[in-house]
PDB file of N, CA and C in Angstrom:
ATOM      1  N   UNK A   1       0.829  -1.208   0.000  1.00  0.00           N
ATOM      2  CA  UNK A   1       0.000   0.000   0.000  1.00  0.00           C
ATOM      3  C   UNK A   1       0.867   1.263   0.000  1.00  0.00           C
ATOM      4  N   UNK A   2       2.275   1.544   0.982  1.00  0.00           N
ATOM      5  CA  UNK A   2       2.787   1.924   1.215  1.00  0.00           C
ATOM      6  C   UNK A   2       3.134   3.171  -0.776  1.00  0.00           C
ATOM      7  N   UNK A   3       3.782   1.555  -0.905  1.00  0.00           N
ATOM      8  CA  UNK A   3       4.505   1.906  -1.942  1.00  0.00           C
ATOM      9  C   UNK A   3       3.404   2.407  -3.259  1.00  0.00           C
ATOM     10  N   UNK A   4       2.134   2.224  -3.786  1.00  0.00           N
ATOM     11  CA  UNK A   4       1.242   3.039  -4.424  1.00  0.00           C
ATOM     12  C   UNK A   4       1.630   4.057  -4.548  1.00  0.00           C
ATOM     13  N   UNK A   5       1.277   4.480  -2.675  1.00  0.00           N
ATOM     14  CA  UNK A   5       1.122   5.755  -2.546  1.00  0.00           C
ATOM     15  C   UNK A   5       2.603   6.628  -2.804  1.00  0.00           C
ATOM     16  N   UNK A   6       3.178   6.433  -2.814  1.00  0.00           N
ATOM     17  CA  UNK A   6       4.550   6.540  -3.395  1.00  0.00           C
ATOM     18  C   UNK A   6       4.408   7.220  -4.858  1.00  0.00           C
ATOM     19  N   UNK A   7       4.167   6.052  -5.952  1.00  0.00           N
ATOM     20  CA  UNK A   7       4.222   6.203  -6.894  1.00  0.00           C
ATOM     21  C   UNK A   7       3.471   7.296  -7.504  1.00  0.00           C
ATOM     22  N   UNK A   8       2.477   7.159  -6.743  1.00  0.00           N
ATOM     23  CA  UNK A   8       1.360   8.246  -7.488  1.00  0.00           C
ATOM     24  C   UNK A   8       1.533   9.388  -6.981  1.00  0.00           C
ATOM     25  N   UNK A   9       2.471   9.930  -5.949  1.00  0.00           N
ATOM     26  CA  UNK A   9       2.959  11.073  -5.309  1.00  0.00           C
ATOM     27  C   UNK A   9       3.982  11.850  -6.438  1.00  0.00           C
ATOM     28  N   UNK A  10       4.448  10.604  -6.617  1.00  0.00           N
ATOM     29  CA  UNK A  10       5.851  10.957  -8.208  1.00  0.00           C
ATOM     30  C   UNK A  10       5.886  11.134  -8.973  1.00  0.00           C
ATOM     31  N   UNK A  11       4.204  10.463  -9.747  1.00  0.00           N
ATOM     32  CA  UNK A  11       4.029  10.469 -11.019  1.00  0.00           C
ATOM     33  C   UNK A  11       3.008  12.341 -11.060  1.00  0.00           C
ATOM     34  N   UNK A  12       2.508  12.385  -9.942  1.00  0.00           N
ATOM     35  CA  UNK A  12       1.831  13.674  -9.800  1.00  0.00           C
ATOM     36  C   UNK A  12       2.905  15.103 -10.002  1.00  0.00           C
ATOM     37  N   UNK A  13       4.117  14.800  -8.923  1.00  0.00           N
ATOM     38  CA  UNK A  13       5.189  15.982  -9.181  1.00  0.00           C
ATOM     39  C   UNK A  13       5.291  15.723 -10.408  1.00  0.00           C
ATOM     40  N   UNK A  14       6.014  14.465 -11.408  1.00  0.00           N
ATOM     41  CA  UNK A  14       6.541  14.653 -13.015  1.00  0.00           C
ATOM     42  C   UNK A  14       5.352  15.283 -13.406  1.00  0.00           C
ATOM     43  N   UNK A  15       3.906  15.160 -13.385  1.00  0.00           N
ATOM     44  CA  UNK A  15       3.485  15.791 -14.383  1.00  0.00           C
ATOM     45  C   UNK A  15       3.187  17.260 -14.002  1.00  0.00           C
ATOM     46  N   UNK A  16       3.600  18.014 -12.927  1.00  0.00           N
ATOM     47  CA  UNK A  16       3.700  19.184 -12.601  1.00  0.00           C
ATOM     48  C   UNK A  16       4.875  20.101 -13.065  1.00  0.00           C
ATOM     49  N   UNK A  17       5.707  19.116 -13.326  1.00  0.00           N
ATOM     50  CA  UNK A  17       6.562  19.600 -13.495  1.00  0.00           C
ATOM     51  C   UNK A  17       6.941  19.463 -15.247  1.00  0.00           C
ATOM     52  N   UNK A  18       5.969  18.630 -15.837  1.00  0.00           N
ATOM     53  CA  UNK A  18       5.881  18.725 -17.053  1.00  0.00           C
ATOM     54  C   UNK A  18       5.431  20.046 -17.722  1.00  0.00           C
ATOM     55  N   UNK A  19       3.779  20.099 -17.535  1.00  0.00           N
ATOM     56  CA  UNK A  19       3.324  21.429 -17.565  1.00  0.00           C
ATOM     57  C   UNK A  19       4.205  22.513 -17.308  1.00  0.00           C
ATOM     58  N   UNK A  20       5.205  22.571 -16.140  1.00  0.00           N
ATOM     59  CA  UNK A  20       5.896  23.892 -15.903  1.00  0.00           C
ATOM     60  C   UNK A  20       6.722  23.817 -16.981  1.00  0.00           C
ATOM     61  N   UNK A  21       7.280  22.584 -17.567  1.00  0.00           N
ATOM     62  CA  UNK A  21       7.807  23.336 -18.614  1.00  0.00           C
ATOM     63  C   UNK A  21       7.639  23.535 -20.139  1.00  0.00           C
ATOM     64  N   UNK A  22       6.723  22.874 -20.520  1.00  0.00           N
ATOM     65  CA  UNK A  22       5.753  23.440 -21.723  1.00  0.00           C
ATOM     66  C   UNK A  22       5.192  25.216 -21.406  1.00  0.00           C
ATOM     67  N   UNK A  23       4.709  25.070 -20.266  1.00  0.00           N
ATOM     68  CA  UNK A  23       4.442  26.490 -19.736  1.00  0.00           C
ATOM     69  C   UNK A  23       5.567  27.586 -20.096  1.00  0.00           C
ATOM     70  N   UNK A  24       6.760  27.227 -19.651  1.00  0.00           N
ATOM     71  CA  UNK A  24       8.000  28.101 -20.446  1.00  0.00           C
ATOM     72  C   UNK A  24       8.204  27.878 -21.551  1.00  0.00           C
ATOM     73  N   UNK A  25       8.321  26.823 -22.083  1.00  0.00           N
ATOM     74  CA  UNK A  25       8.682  26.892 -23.317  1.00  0.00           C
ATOM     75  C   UNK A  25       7.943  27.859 -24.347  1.00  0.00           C
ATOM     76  N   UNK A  26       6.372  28.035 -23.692  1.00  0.00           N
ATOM     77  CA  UNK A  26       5.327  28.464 -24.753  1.00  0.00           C
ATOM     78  C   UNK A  26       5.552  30.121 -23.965  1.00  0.00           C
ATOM     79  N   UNK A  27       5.367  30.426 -23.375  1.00  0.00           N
ATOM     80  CA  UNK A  27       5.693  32.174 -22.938  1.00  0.00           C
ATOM     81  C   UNK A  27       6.776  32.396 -23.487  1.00  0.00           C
ATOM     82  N   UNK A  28       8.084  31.661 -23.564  1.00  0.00           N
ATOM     83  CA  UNK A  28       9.400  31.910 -24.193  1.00  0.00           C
ATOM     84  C   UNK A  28       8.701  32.165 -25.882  1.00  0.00           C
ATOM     85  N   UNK A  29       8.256  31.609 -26.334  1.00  0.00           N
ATOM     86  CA  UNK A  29       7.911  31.316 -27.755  1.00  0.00           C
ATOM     87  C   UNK A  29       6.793  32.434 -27.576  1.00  0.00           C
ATOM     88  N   UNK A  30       5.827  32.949 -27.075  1.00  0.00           N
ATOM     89  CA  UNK A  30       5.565  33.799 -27.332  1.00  0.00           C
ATOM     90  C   UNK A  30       6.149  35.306 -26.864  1.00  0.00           C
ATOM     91  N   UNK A  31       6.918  35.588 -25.883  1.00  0.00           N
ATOM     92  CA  UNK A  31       7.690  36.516 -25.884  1.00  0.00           C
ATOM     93  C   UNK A  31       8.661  36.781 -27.481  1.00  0.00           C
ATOM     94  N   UNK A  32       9.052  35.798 -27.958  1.00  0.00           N
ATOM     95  CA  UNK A  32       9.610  35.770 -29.543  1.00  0.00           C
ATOM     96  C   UNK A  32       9.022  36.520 -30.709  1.00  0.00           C
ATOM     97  N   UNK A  33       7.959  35.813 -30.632  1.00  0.00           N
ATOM     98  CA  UNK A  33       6.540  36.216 -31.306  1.00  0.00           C
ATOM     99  C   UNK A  33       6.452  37.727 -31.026  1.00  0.00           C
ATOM    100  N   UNK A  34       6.480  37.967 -29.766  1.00  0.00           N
ATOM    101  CA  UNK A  34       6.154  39.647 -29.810  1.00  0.00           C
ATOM    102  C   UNK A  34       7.418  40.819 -29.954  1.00  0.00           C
ATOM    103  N   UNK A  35       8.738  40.004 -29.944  1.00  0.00           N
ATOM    104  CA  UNK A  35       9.652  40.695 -30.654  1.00  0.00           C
ATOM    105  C   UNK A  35       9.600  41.326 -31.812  1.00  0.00           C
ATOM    106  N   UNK A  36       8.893  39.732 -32.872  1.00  0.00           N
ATOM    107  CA  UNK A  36       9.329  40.296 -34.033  1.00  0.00           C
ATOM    108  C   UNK A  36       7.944  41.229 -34.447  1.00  0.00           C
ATOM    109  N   UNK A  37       6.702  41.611 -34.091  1.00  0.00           N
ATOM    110  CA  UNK A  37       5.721  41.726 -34.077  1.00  0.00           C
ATOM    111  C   UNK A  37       6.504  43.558 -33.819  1.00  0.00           C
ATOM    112  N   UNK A  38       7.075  43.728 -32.852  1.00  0.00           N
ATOM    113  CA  UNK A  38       7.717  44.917 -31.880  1.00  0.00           C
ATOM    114  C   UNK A  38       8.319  45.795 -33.474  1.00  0.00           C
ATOM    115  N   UNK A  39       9.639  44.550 -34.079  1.00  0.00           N
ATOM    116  CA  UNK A  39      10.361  44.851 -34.872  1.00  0.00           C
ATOM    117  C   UNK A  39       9.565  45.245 -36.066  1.00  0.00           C
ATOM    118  N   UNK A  40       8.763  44.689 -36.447  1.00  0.00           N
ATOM    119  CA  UNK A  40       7.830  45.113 -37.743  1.00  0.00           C
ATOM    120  C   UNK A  40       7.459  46.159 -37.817  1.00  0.00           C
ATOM    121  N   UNK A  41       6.758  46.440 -36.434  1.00  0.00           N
ATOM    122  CA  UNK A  41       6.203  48.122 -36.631  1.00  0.00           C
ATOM    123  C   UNK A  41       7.128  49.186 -36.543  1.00  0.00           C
ATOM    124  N   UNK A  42       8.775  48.823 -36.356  1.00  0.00           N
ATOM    125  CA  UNK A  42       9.462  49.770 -36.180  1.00  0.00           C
ATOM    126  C   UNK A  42       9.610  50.078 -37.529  1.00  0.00           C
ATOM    127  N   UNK A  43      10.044  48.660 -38.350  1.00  0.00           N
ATOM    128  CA  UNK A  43      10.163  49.203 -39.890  1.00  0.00           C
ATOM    129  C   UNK A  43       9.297  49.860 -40.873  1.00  0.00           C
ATOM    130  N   UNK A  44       8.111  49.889 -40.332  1.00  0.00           N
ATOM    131  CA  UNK A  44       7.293  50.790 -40.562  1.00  0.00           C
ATOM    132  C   UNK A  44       7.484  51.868 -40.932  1.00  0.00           C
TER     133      UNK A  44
END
């Protein structure tokens, strides 16, 4: 029983910690996005 509860404690942090980093990856990727968005209207 012990040990379940274990697992599913672990498998809960990995997928928290999955999300956190799709979560960056995608704000990183859109911070990018609004660079070049920034840069366009300068050449304007």
């Amino acid at each position: 029983m012990k040990n379940s509860k274990k697992k599913k404690k672990n498998a809960k942090k990995q997928k928290m910690r999955n999300q956190e980093k799709t979560y960056h990856a995608r704000s990183f990727k859109t911070k990018i996005l609004e660079c070049q968005v920034d840069n366009d209207v300068e050449n304007f």
